[in-house]
Tab-separated table of C-alpha atoms in Angstrom:
chain	number	residue	atom	x	y	z
A	1	UNK	CA	-2.071	-10.289	-0.790
A	2	UNK	CA	-4.127	-6.822	-0.519
A	3	UNK	CA	-2.161	-3.642	-1.245
A	4	UNK	CA	-3.315	0.819	-1.083
A	5	UNK	CA	-1.730	2.858	-2.738
A	6	UNK	CA	-1.162	6.624	-1.381
A	7	UNK	CA	0.795	9.604	-1.101
A	8	UNK	CA	0.719	12.953	0.256
A	9	UNK	CA	2.691	15.886	1.072
A	10	UNK	CA	2.319	18.849	3.257
A	11	UNK	CA	4.964	21.705	5.088
A	12	UNK	CA	6.044	21.654	9.146
A	13	UNK	CA	7.809	22.853	11.451
A	14	UNK	CA	10.456	20.527	11.757
A	15	UNK	CA	11.585	17.778	9.309
A	16	UNK	CA	9.909	15.427	11.115
A	17	UNK	CA	6.726	16.945	11.512
A	18	UNK	CA	6.819	17.821	7.892
A	19	UNK	CA	7.582	14.079	7.236
A	20	UNK	CA	4.218	13.414	9.779
A	21	UNK	CA	2.279	15.584	8.128
A	22	UNK	CA	2.920	13.962	4.949
A	23	UNK	CA	2.144	10.469	6.146
A	24	UNK	CA	-1.101	12.014	7.545
A	25	UNK	CA	-2.567	13.681	4.321
A	26	UNK	CA	-1.475	10.132	3.106
A	27	UNK	CA	-3.753	8.342	5.482
A	28	UNK	CA	-1.109	6.674	7.684
A	29	UNK	CA	0.014	8.787	9.874
A	30	UNK	CA	-1.603	7.362	12.831
A	31	UNK	CA	0.034	3.963	12.343
A	32	UNK	CA	3.521	2.520	12.603
A	33	UNK	CA	5.078	1.927	9.643
A	34	UNK	CA	7.479	-0.633	8.854
A	35	UNK	CA	9.586	-0.715	5.773
A	36	UNK	CA	10.037	-3.321	3.112
A	37	UNK	CA	12.054	-4.181	0.494
A	38	UNK	CA	9.347	-4.361	-2.560
A	39	UNK	CA	8.227	-7.487	-3.974
A	40	UNK	CA	4.427	-8.463	-4.334
A	41	UNK	CA	2.496	-11.456	-4.141
A	42	UNK	CA	1.419	-12.642	-7.691
A	43	UNK	CA	-1.813	-10.728	-8.587
A	44	UNK	CA	-1.975	-8.031	-6.062
A	45	UNK	CA	-5.071	-6.932	-5.375
A	46	UNK	CA	-4.914	-3.009	-5.173
A	47	UNK	CA	-7.846	-1.281	-2.817
A	48	UNK	CA	-8.632	1.991	-1.611
A	49	UNK	CA	-7.118	2.593	2.030
A	50	UNK	CA	-9.164	1.542	4.506
A	51	UNK	CA	-9.334	3.051	7.844
A	52	UNK	CA	-6.522	1.546	10.120
A	53	UNK	CA	-6.192	0.724	13.717
A	54	UNK	CA	-3.944	3.797	15.569
A	55	UNK	CA	-0.902	2.381	16.449
A	56	UNK	CA	-1.159	-0.966	14.388
A	57	UNK	CA	1.995	-2.270	12.955
A	58	UNK	CA	2.060	-1.655	9.052
A	59	UNK	CA	4.372	-2.793	6.577
A	60	UNK	CA	4.741	-0.626	3.554
A	61	UNK	CA	7.234	0.194	0.613
A	62	UNK	CA	7.968	3.896	1.438
A	63	UNK	CA	8.983	6.970	-0.889
A	64	UNK	CA	10.278	10.102	1.008
A	65	UNK	CA	11.286	13.026	0.404
A	66	UNK	CA	12.127	15.948	2.657
A	67	UNK	CA	13.437	19.607	2.253
A	68	UNK	CA	14.083	22.475	4.397
A	69	UNK	CA	15.532	24.507	1.476
A	70	UNK	CA	12.568	26.866	0.217
A	71	UNK	CA	12.511	27.088	-3.306
A	72	UNK	CA	13.115	23.072	-4.248
A	73	UNK	CA	10.921	21.422	-5.774
A	74	UNK	CA	10.847	17.711	-4.125
A	75	UNK	CA	9.331	14.622	-5.594
A	76	UNK	CA	8.669	11.079	-4.249
A	77	UNK	CA	8.055	8.542	-6.630
A	78	UNK	CA	6.641	4.841	-6.034
A	79	UNK	CA	6.464	2.378	-9.722
A	80	UNK	CA	4.645	-1.251	-9.415
A	81	UNK	CA	4.470	-3.957	-11.685
A	82	UNK	CA	1.406	-6.335	-10.627
A	83	UNK	CA	2.072	-9.754	-12.499
A	84	UNK	CA	0.387	-13.101	-12.254
A	85	UNK	CA	3.365	-15.237	-10.504
A	86	UNK	CA	4.903	-11.686	-8.620
A	87	UNK	CA	4.695	-8.253	-8.905
A	88	UNK	CA	7.619	-5.457	-8.153
A	89	UNK	CA	8.055	-1.934	-6.469
A	90	UNK	CA	10.515	0.516	-6.654
A	91	UNK	CA	10.853	3.996	-5.116
A	92	UNK	CA	12.846	7.001	-5.998
A	93	UNK	CA	12.670	10.379	-5.088
A	94	UNK	CA	13.975	13.833	-6.091
A	95	UNK	CA	15.137	17.238	-5.690
A	96	UNK	CA	14.725	19.592	-8.473
A	97	UNK	CA	14.271	16.753	-10.866
A	98	UNK	CA	11.549	17.019	-12.729
A	99	UNK	CA	8.290	14.792	-11.498
A	100	UNK	CA	8.517	13.196	-15.646
A	101	UNK	CA	12.616	11.749	-15.612
A	102	UNK	CA	11.736	10.325	-11.761
A	103	UNK	CA	8.698	8.777	-13.011
A	104	UNK	CA	10.513	7.781	-16.344
A	105	UNK	CA	13.358	6.445	-13.692
A	106	UNK	CA	11.167	4.139	-11.947
A	107	UNK	CA	8.985	2.820	-14.774
A	108	UNK	CA	12.353	1.463	-16.198
A	109	UNK	CA	13.738	0.153	-12.862
A	110	UNK	CA	10.835	-1.660	-12.146
A	111	UNK	CA	10.610	-3.091	-16.018
A	112	UNK	CA	13.858	-4.311	-15.674
A	113	UNK	CA	13.333	-6.169	-12.436
A	114	UNK	CA	10.438	-7.960	-14.235
A	115	UNK	CA	11.964	-8.638	-17.114
A	116	UNK	CA	14.954	-10.022	-15.645
A	117	UNK	CA	12.478	-12.650	-13.333
A	118	UNK	CA	10.882	-13.098	-16.147
A	119	UNK	CA	7.420	-11.994	-15.304
A	120	UNK	CA	4.723	-10.285	-17.786
A	121	UNK	CA	3.561	-7.350	-16.607
A	122	UNK	CA	-0.171	-7.509	-16.483
A	123	UNK	CA	-0.557	-3.445	-15.147
A	124	UNK	CA	2.448	-0.962	-14.594
A	125	UNK	CA	0.952	1.921	-11.772
A	126	UNK	CA	2.932	5.047	-10.881
A	127	UNK	CA	1.739	7.327	-7.748
A	128	UNK	CA	3.813	10.319	-6.614
A	129	UNK	CA	3.760	13.291	-4.998
A	130	UNK	CA	5.768	16.552	-5.302
A	131	UNK	CA	6.041	20.136	-3.902
A	132	UNK	CA	7.685	23.685	-3.877
A	133	UNK	CA	8.835	23.639	-0.501
A	134	UNK	CA	7.532	26.700	0.826
A	135	UNK	CA	9.817	26.419	4.065
A	136	UNK	CA	10.081	22.934	5.213
A	137	UNK	CA	8.338	20.028	3.412
A	138	UNK	CA	7.978	17.001	2.928
A	139	UNK	CA	6.319	14.677	0.096
A	140	UNK	CA	5.875	10.830	0.497
A	141	UNK	CA	4.255	7.621	-1.853
A	142	UNK	CA	3.824	4.627	-0.611
A	143	UNK	CA	2.466	1.120	-1.211
A	144	UNK	CA	0.638	-0.235	2.001
A	145	UNK	CA	0.335	-3.847	3.131
A	146	UNK	CA	-3.223	-4.528	3.810
A	147	UNK	CA	-4.435	-7.315	6.364
A	148	UNK	CA	-7.377	-7.748	8.607
A	149	UNK	CA	-5.300	-6.906	12.162
A	150	UNK	CA	-4.652	-3.585	11.287
A	151	UNK	CA	-8.137	-2.222	9.565
A	152	UNK	CA	-9.988	-0.863	11.871
B	1	UNK	CA	-0.715	-1.663	23.492
B	2	UNK	CA	1.814	-2.226	26.133
B	3	UNK	CA	5.097	-0.565	25.846
B	4	UNK	CA	8.379	-0.242	27.995
B	5	UNK	CA	10.599	3.096	27.805
B	6	UNK	CA	14.526	2.151	28.264
B	7	UNK	CA	17.300	3.921	27.406
B	8	UNK	CA	21.281	3.126	27.832
B	9	UNK	CA	24.606	4.483	27.031
B	10	UNK	CA	27.804	2.453	27.463
B	11	UNK	CA	31.936	2.813	25.412
B	12	UNK	CA	33.058	-0.129	22.818
B	13	UNK	CA	35.549	-1.143	20.855
B	14	UNK	CA	34.220	-0.420	17.577
B	15	UNK	CA	30.964	1.588	16.311
B	16	UNK	CA	29.112	-1.469	16.295
B	17	UNK	CA	30.004	-2.729	19.727
B	18	UNK	CA	29.421	0.514	21.188
B	19	UNK	CA	25.891	1.203	20.295
B	20	UNK	CA	25.874	-2.952	21.104
B	21	UNK	CA	26.413	-2.635	24.572
B	22	UNK	CA	23.940	0.477	25.074
B	23	UNK	CA	21.601	-1.643	23.924
B	24	UNK	CA	22.581	-4.347	26.178
B	25	UNK	CA	22.655	-1.584	28.948
B	26	UNK	CA	18.917	-0.430	28.325
B	27	UNK	CA	18.013	-3.985	28.797
B	28	UNK	CA	17.480	-5.003	24.745
B	29	UNK	CA	20.628	-6.258	23.937
B	30	UNK	CA	19.540	-10.128	23.519
B	31	UNK	CA	17.063	-9.422	21.175
B	32	UNK	CA	16.221	-8.521	17.479
B	33	UNK	CA	15.072	-4.842	17.080
B	34	UNK	CA	12.531	-3.846	14.099
B	35	UNK	CA	12.640	-0.114	14.053
B	36	UNK	CA	8.862	1.105	13.325
B	37	UNK	CA	7.544	4.549	13.003
B	38	UNK	CA	6.237	6.064	16.350
B	39	UNK	CA	2.758	5.425	16.633
B	40	UNK	CA	1.104	4.404	19.925
B	41	UNK	CA	-2.190	2.878	20.689
B	42	UNK	CA	-5.210	4.985	22.902
B	43	UNK	CA	-4.202	4.716	26.289
B	44	UNK	CA	-1.296	3.024	26.084
B	45	UNK	CA	-0.071	1.576	29.154
B	46	UNK	CA	3.796	1.658	30.187
B	47	UNK	CA	4.963	-1.417	32.030
B	48	UNK	CA	8.746	-2.313	33.300
B	49	UNK	CA	10.762	-4.039	30.200
B	50	UNK	CA	9.939	-7.861	31.179
B	51	UNK	CA	13.008	-10.272	30.812
B	52	UNK	CA	12.586	-10.800	26.839
B	53	UNK	CA	13.205	-13.864	25.303
B	54	UNK	CA	17.011	-13.886	23.126
B	55	UNK	CA	16.403	-13.897	19.669
B	56	UNK	CA	12.503	-12.315	19.656
B	57	UNK	CA	11.553	-10.689	16.840
B	58	UNK	CA	11.114	-6.954	18.730
B	59	UNK	CA	9.203	-3.731	17.540
B	60	UNK	CA	10.843	-0.816	18.900
B	61	UNK	CA	11.064	3.002	18.177
B	62	UNK	CA	14.705	3.436	18.559
B	63	UNK	CA	16.561	7.011	19.109
B	64	UNK	CA	20.546	6.549	18.970
B	65	UNK	CA	23.600	8.090	18.696
B	66	UNK	CA	27.227	7.182	18.547
B	67	UNK	CA	30.708	8.710	18.197
B	68	UNK	CA	34.174	8.291	17.631
B	69	UNK	CA	35.041	11.542	18.563
B	70	UNK	CA	36.626	11.760	22.025
B	71	UNK	CA	34.977	14.571	23.920
B	72	UNK	CA	32.358	14.355	22.207
B	73	UNK	CA	28.557	14.898	24.079
B	74	UNK	CA	26.221	12.504	22.901
B	75	UNK	CA	22.763	12.233	23.707
B	76	UNK	CA	19.492	9.925	22.445
B	77	UNK	CA	16.165	11.511	23.151
B	78	UNK	CA	12.840	10.072	23.025
B	79	UNK	CA	9.378	11.606	23.905
B	80	UNK	CA	5.845	10.429	24.181
B	81	UNK	CA	2.427	11.803	24.752
B	82	UNK	CA	-0.046	9.235	25.628
B	83	UNK	CA	-3.444	10.289	24.394
B	84	UNK	CA	-7.177	8.599	24.776
B	85	UNK	CA	-7.293	7.862	21.257
B	86	UNK	CA	-3.700	7.681	20.262
B	87	UNK	CA	-0.301	8.429	21.450
B	88	UNK	CA	2.742	9.599	19.575
B	89	UNK	CA	6.273	9.184	19.942
B	90	UNK	CA	9.514	11.307	18.619
B	91	UNK	CA	12.594	10.599	18.374
B	92	UNK	CA	15.912	13.392	18.088
B	93	UNK	CA	19.723	13.029	18.988
B	94	UNK	CA	22.531	15.000	18.845
B	95	UNK	CA	26.159	15.755	19.574
B	96	UNK	CA	27.507	18.500	21.151
B	97	UNK	CA	23.955	19.709	21.855
B	98	UNK	CA	22.281	20.557	25.179
B	99	UNK	CA	20.460	17.236	26.699
B	100	UNK	CA	18.172	20.469	27.682
B	101	UNK	CA	18.297	21.718	23.905
B	102	UNK	CA	17.109	18.462	22.681
B	103	UNK	CA	14.588	17.491	25.254
B	104	UNK	CA	12.709	20.979	24.381
B	105	UNK	CA	12.695	19.772	20.562
B	106	UNK	CA	11.122	16.430	21.431
B	107	UNK	CA	8.912	17.869	23.661
B	108	UNK	CA	7.444	20.691	20.944
B	109	UNK	CA	7.685	18.192	18.019
B	110	UNK	CA	5.281	15.698	19.812
B	111	UNK	CA	3.021	18.279	21.036
B	112	UNK	CA	2.469	19.365	17.707
B	113	UNK	CA	1.894	16.176	16.724
B	114	UNK	CA	-0.954	15.670	18.843
B	115	UNK	CA	-2.452	19.226	18.008
B	116	UNK	CA	-2.551	18.249	14.725
B	117	UNK	CA	-4.340	15.265	15.032
B	118	UNK	CA	-6.590	17.318	17.636
B	119	UNK	CA	-5.673	14.553	20.224
B	120	UNK	CA	-5.574	15.817	24.072
B	121	UNK	CA	-2.657	14.986	25.973
B	122	UNK	CA	-2.587	12.816	28.865
B	123	UNK	CA	0.692	12.371	30.081
B	124	UNK	CA	4.184	13.498	28.323
B	125	UNK	CA	7.210	10.950	29.030
B	126	UNK	CA	10.797	12.036	28.075
B	127	UNK	CA	13.684	9.436	28.363
B	128	UNK	CA	17.048	10.492	27.353
B	129	UNK	CA	20.522	8.973	27.498
B	130	UNK	CA	23.461	11.233	27.433
B	131	UNK	CA	27.443	10.926	28.255
B	132	UNK	CA	30.694	12.480	26.926
B	133	UNK	CA	32.551	10.114	24.701
B	134	UNK	CA	35.583	8.683	26.189
B	135	UNK	CA	36.753	6.653	22.779
B	136	UNK	CA	33.916	5.269	21.431
B	137	UNK	CA	30.713	5.898	22.784
B	138	UNK	CA	26.488	5.119	22.012
B	139	UNK	CA	23.780	6.607	23.343
B	140	UNK	CA	20.432	4.745	22.852
B	141	UNK	CA	16.581	5.834	24.032
B	142	UNK	CA	13.757	2.970	23.351
B	143	UNK	CA	10.300	2.999	23.099
B	144	UNK	CA	9.976	-1.440	22.913
B	145	UNK	CA	6.638	-2.471	22.111
B	146	UNK	CA	5.091	-5.430	23.881
B	147	UNK	CA	3.420	-8.544	23.522
B	148	UNK	CA	3.433	-12.366	24.899
B	149	UNK	CA	5.164	-13.930	21.817
B	150	UNK	CA	8.911	-11.636	22.962
B	151	UNK	CA	8.449	-12.028	26.741
B	152	UNK	CA	10.317	-14.591	28.391
C	1	UNK	CA	15.044	-20.891	15.387
C	2	UNK	CA	15.896	-21.515	11.995
C	3	UNK	CA	17.990	-19.316	9.752
C	4	UNK	CA	19.669	-19.774	6.522
C	5	UNK	CA	22.906	-17.547	5.364
C	6	UNK	CA	23.334	-16.612	1.861
C	7	UNK	CA	25.122	-14.191	-0.283
C	8	UNK	CA	24.937	-12.452	-3.264
C	9	UNK	CA	26.487	-10.237	-5.985
C	10	UNK	CA	25.657	-9.137	-9.691
C	11	UNK	CA	25.536	-5.694	-12.130
C	12	UNK	CA	22.451	-3.903	-13.070
C	13	UNK	CA	21.534	-1.145	-14.799
C	14	UNK	CA	21.300	1.358	-12.002
C	15	UNK	CA	21.894	0.766	-8.206
C	16	UNK	CA	18.667	-0.114	-7.197
C	17	UNK	CA	18.686	-2.407	-9.928
C	18	UNK	CA	22.218	-3.855	-9.008
C	19	UNK	CA	21.122	-4.534	-5.446
C	20	UNK	CA	18.103	-6.335	-6.352
C	21	UNK	CA	19.574	-8.728	-8.702
C	22	UNK	CA	22.510	-9.071	-6.603
C	23	UNK	CA	19.276	-9.846	-3.712
C	24	UNK	CA	18.317	-12.770	-6.927
C	25	UNK	CA	20.977	-14.076	-6.809
C	26	UNK	CA	20.994	-14.881	-3.234
C	27	UNK	CA	18.258	-16.779	-3.656
C	28	UNK	CA	16.110	-13.875	-1.885
C	29	UNK	CA	15.128	-11.710	-4.513
C	30	UNK	CA	11.585	-12.098	-4.834
C	31	UNK	CA	10.480	-11.497	-0.658
C	32	UNK	CA	10.203	-8.736	1.275
C	33	UNK	CA	12.995	-8.473	3.213
C	34	UNK	CA	12.650	-6.642	6.920
C	35	UNK	CA	16.336	-6.008	8.730
C	36	UNK	CA	16.540	-6.845	12.081
C	37	UNK	CA	19.047	-6.555	14.544
C	38	UNK	CA	21.292	-9.221	14.785
C	39	UNK	CA	20.499	-11.690	17.728
C	40	UNK	CA	19.737	-15.406	17.460
C	41	UNK	CA	18.279	-17.787	19.563
C	42	UNK	CA	19.889	-20.244	21.490
C	43	UNK	CA	21.409	-23.030	19.228
C	44	UNK	CA	19.660	-21.411	16.489
C	45	UNK	CA	19.627	-24.217	13.625
C	46	UNK	CA	21.291	-23.211	10.045
C	47	UNK	CA	19.377	-25.078	6.653
C	48	UNK	CA	19.694	-24.528	3.104
C	49	UNK	CA	17.149	-21.732	1.654
C	50	UNK	CA	14.070	-23.185	1.100
C	51	UNK	CA	12.191	-21.903	-1.541
C	52	UNK	CA	10.684	-18.507	-0.233
C	53	UNK	CA	7.198	-17.546	-1.101
C	54	UNK	CA	7.011	-14.636	-3.614
C	55	UNK	CA	6.042	-11.247	-1.565
C	56	UNK	CA	6.556	-13.744	1.382
C	57	UNK	CA	7.640	-11.182	4.803
C	58	UNK	CA	11.021	-12.055	5.332
C	59	UNK	CA	13.142	-10.999	8.819
C	60	UNK	CA	16.742	-11.050	8.103
C	61	UNK	CA	19.861	-9.091	8.671
C	62	UNK	CA	21.920	-7.804	5.392
C	63	UNK	CA	25.284	-6.296	5.013
C	64	UNK	CA	25.021	-5.123	1.565
C	65	UNK	CA	27.256	-2.564	-0.807
C	66	UNK	CA	26.556	-0.922	-3.966
C	67	UNK	CA	28.765	0.766	-5.827
C	68	UNK	CA	28.513	2.560	-9.728
C	69	UNK	CA	32.431	3.395	-9.738
C	70	UNK	CA	34.386	0.823	-11.938
C	71	UNK	CA	37.253	-0.627	-10.812
C	72	UNK	CA	35.989	-0.612	-6.964
C	73	UNK	CA	36.427	-3.907	-5.059
C	74	UNK	CA	33.265	-3.759	-2.742
C	75	UNK	CA	32.551	-6.737	-0.197
C	76	UNK	CA	29.957	-7.330	2.702
C	77	UNK	CA	30.775	-9.590	5.092
C	78	UNK	CA	28.380	-11.594	7.699
C	79	UNK	CA	29.449	-13.200	10.582
C	80	UNK	CA	27.397	-15.123	12.982
C	81	UNK	CA	28.529	-17.020	16.378
C	82	UNK	CA	26.197	-19.643	17.711
C	83	UNK	CA	26.218	-20.137	21.364
C	84	UNK	CA	24.061	-22.597	23.862
C	85	UNK	CA	21.960	-19.860	25.176
C	86	UNK	CA	21.966	-17.400	22.093
C	87	UNK	CA	23.805	-16.445	19.104
C	88	UNK	CA	25.075	-13.368	17.711
C	89	UNK	CA	25.692	-11.788	14.409
C	90	UNK	CA	27.504	-8.517	13.041
C	91	UNK	CA	27.243	-6.923	9.134
C	92	UNK	CA	30.096	-4.889	8.059
C	93	UNK	CA	31.294	-4.057	4.438
C	94	UNK	CA	33.425	-2.002	2.512
C	95	UNK	CA	34.452	-0.709	-0.530
C	96	UNK	CA	38.435	-1.296	-1.392
C	97	UNK	CA	38.921	-3.147	1.982
C	98	UNK	CA	40.726	-6.792	1.255
C	99	UNK	CA	37.999	-9.276	2.575
C	100	UNK	CA	40.585	-10.840	4.841
C	101	UNK	CA	40.546	-7.054	6.384
C	102	UNK	CA	36.511	-6.851	6.594
C	103	UNK	CA	36.602	-10.987	7.701
C	104	UNK	CA	39.115	-10.678	10.322
C	105	UNK	CA	37.011	-7.042	11.725
C	106	UNK	CA	33.488	-9.213	12.053
C	107	UNK	CA	35.236	-12.196	13.748
C	108	UNK	CA	36.330	-9.361	16.630
C	109	UNK	CA	33.305	-7.608	16.658
C	110	UNK	CA	31.245	-11.116	17.012
C	111	UNK	CA	33.362	-12.641	19.301
C	112	UNK	CA	33.339	-9.463	21.568
C	113	UNK	CA	29.476	-9.436	21.268
C	114	UNK	CA	29.543	-13.616	22.812
C	115	UNK	CA	32.452	-12.318	25.511
C	116	UNK	CA	30.445	-9.495	26.990
C	117	UNK	CA	27.634	-11.604	27.527
C	118	UNK	CA	29.591	-14.715	28.643
C	119	UNK	CA	27.973	-16.920	25.887
C	120	UNK	CA	30.475	-19.521	24.571
C	121	UNK	CA	30.935	-19.175	21.221
C	122	UNK	CA	30.007	-23.594	19.518
C	123	UNK	CA	30.372	-22.292	15.967
C	124	UNK	CA	31.851	-19.474	14.519
C	125	UNK	CA	30.780	-18.782	10.282
C	126	UNK	CA	31.761	-16.205	7.912
C	127	UNK	CA	29.623	-15.396	4.856
C	128	UNK	CA	30.893	-12.995	2.479
C	129	UNK	CA	30.511	-11.431	-1.239
C	130	UNK	CA	33.109	-9.585	-3.126
C	131	UNK	CA	33.604	-8.651	-6.131
C	132	UNK	CA	35.229	-5.707	-8.425
C	133	UNK	CA	32.978	-3.300	-10.383
C	134	UNK	CA	32.340	-2.890	-13.900
C	135	UNK	CA	29.498	-0.008	-14.196
C	136	UNK	CA	27.309	-0.699	-11.401
C	137	UNK	CA	27.701	-3.724	-9.013
C	138	UNK	CA	26.362	-4.621	-5.739
C	139	UNK	CA	27.563	-7.163	-2.891
C	140	UNK	CA	24.819	-8.466	-0.371
C	141	UNK	CA	25.149	-11.191	2.648
C	142	UNK	CA	22.661	-12.178	4.687
C	143	UNK	CA	21.452	-14.468	7.190
C	144	UNK	CA	17.248	-15.126	6.706
C	145	UNK	CA	15.020	-16.022	9.412
C	146	UNK	CA	12.739	-18.541	8.795
C	147	UNK	CA	8.966	-19.794	9.422
C	148	UNK	CA	6.819	-21.942	8.396
C	149	UNK	CA	4.619	-18.447	6.722
C	150	UNK	CA	7.768	-17.726	4.834
C	151	UNK	CA	7.950	-20.842	2.976
C	152	UNK	CA	6.574	-22.434	-0.072
């Protein structure tokens, strides 16, 4: 299993467009995202996001937060734990909660998931995106599941 | 990439059943819908919805609105912009907002998405469904992604 | 079309972890769930859940309820109607509503869906999970769509 880890943020004239712009800034704006729940095969390989085919169907775990309240601090966090037998992904996001607080939350949740499955963590990775809202803004972080069908 | 654009509306004894009836009236009631985010490959071809296999897994963009408040005017809109390199789809829906207002919103959002990607719009298409709720009603509009596996 | 019907429940230190634990107790904790809307092919065959590959992409209908309010009675129900030409699945869940009430609701909704399609019900199946929340708990019931790619 090959995955890429990305994040992005941007403003936009509507919530939908801010979200779309954030996806584009993360390199996944031109594909169809299919949200899946959060498990990795054993020894998942992390790669740089390749160029994806426009309109491809792409499985991902997506952490997303969008706000149209100027001044809000918004943060979207993804936490990954890679193990030999399997891996786990958690997503968390918040408005006016510090990135540190959300990152700690993500770490604890993903550690707990691995403990519960009795799988040793070989690598723990946090990816996040945070911004202060000017007008309408969106932050996203994502684990993208790669396969040959979706790569250009 | 081949797509079909459909819409439907209906009443039902529960919100779930009203929604299901609206899907059936649109011709997509007997399949499993997997919601995807909203991008098209270049030069997407629009076709009439073929007869789909019962229980097939069908990717779609879905705009949906259901209400159990008699008298509500509900509207579900899909906007598509077709381009040479790629295309974009937006969904919007509303309760007691005029179809015209929602359609204008969809047009602006999808134009903005194409502008941002610097892709020229060859065709802009709006599909919508609107109704006044009698008891419990649902409106849906959808872009259905077609492939040989799902067609009867 | 082969399906498995499962349910589970558990407590956890966060809502996400309680939900994850409930999935694990149902046997679907180590895969990626892709939620689909609720239709079955004709004469769907029900099987015991096989061992699924870690990280596999698994289509399912998911009924889920999670609460962090100690004392809450939470219930997640799935109702299936199997027919010759096709089948229907409904999901319903509730907080502090009796399982009986939710099961009756599921039965009525799924019967209505089959009536509306003029398909005779050969078998009607209810699966549910219910619990009283101690601290943070989750109940899930699911119809899992099986195929060779996801089975270990």
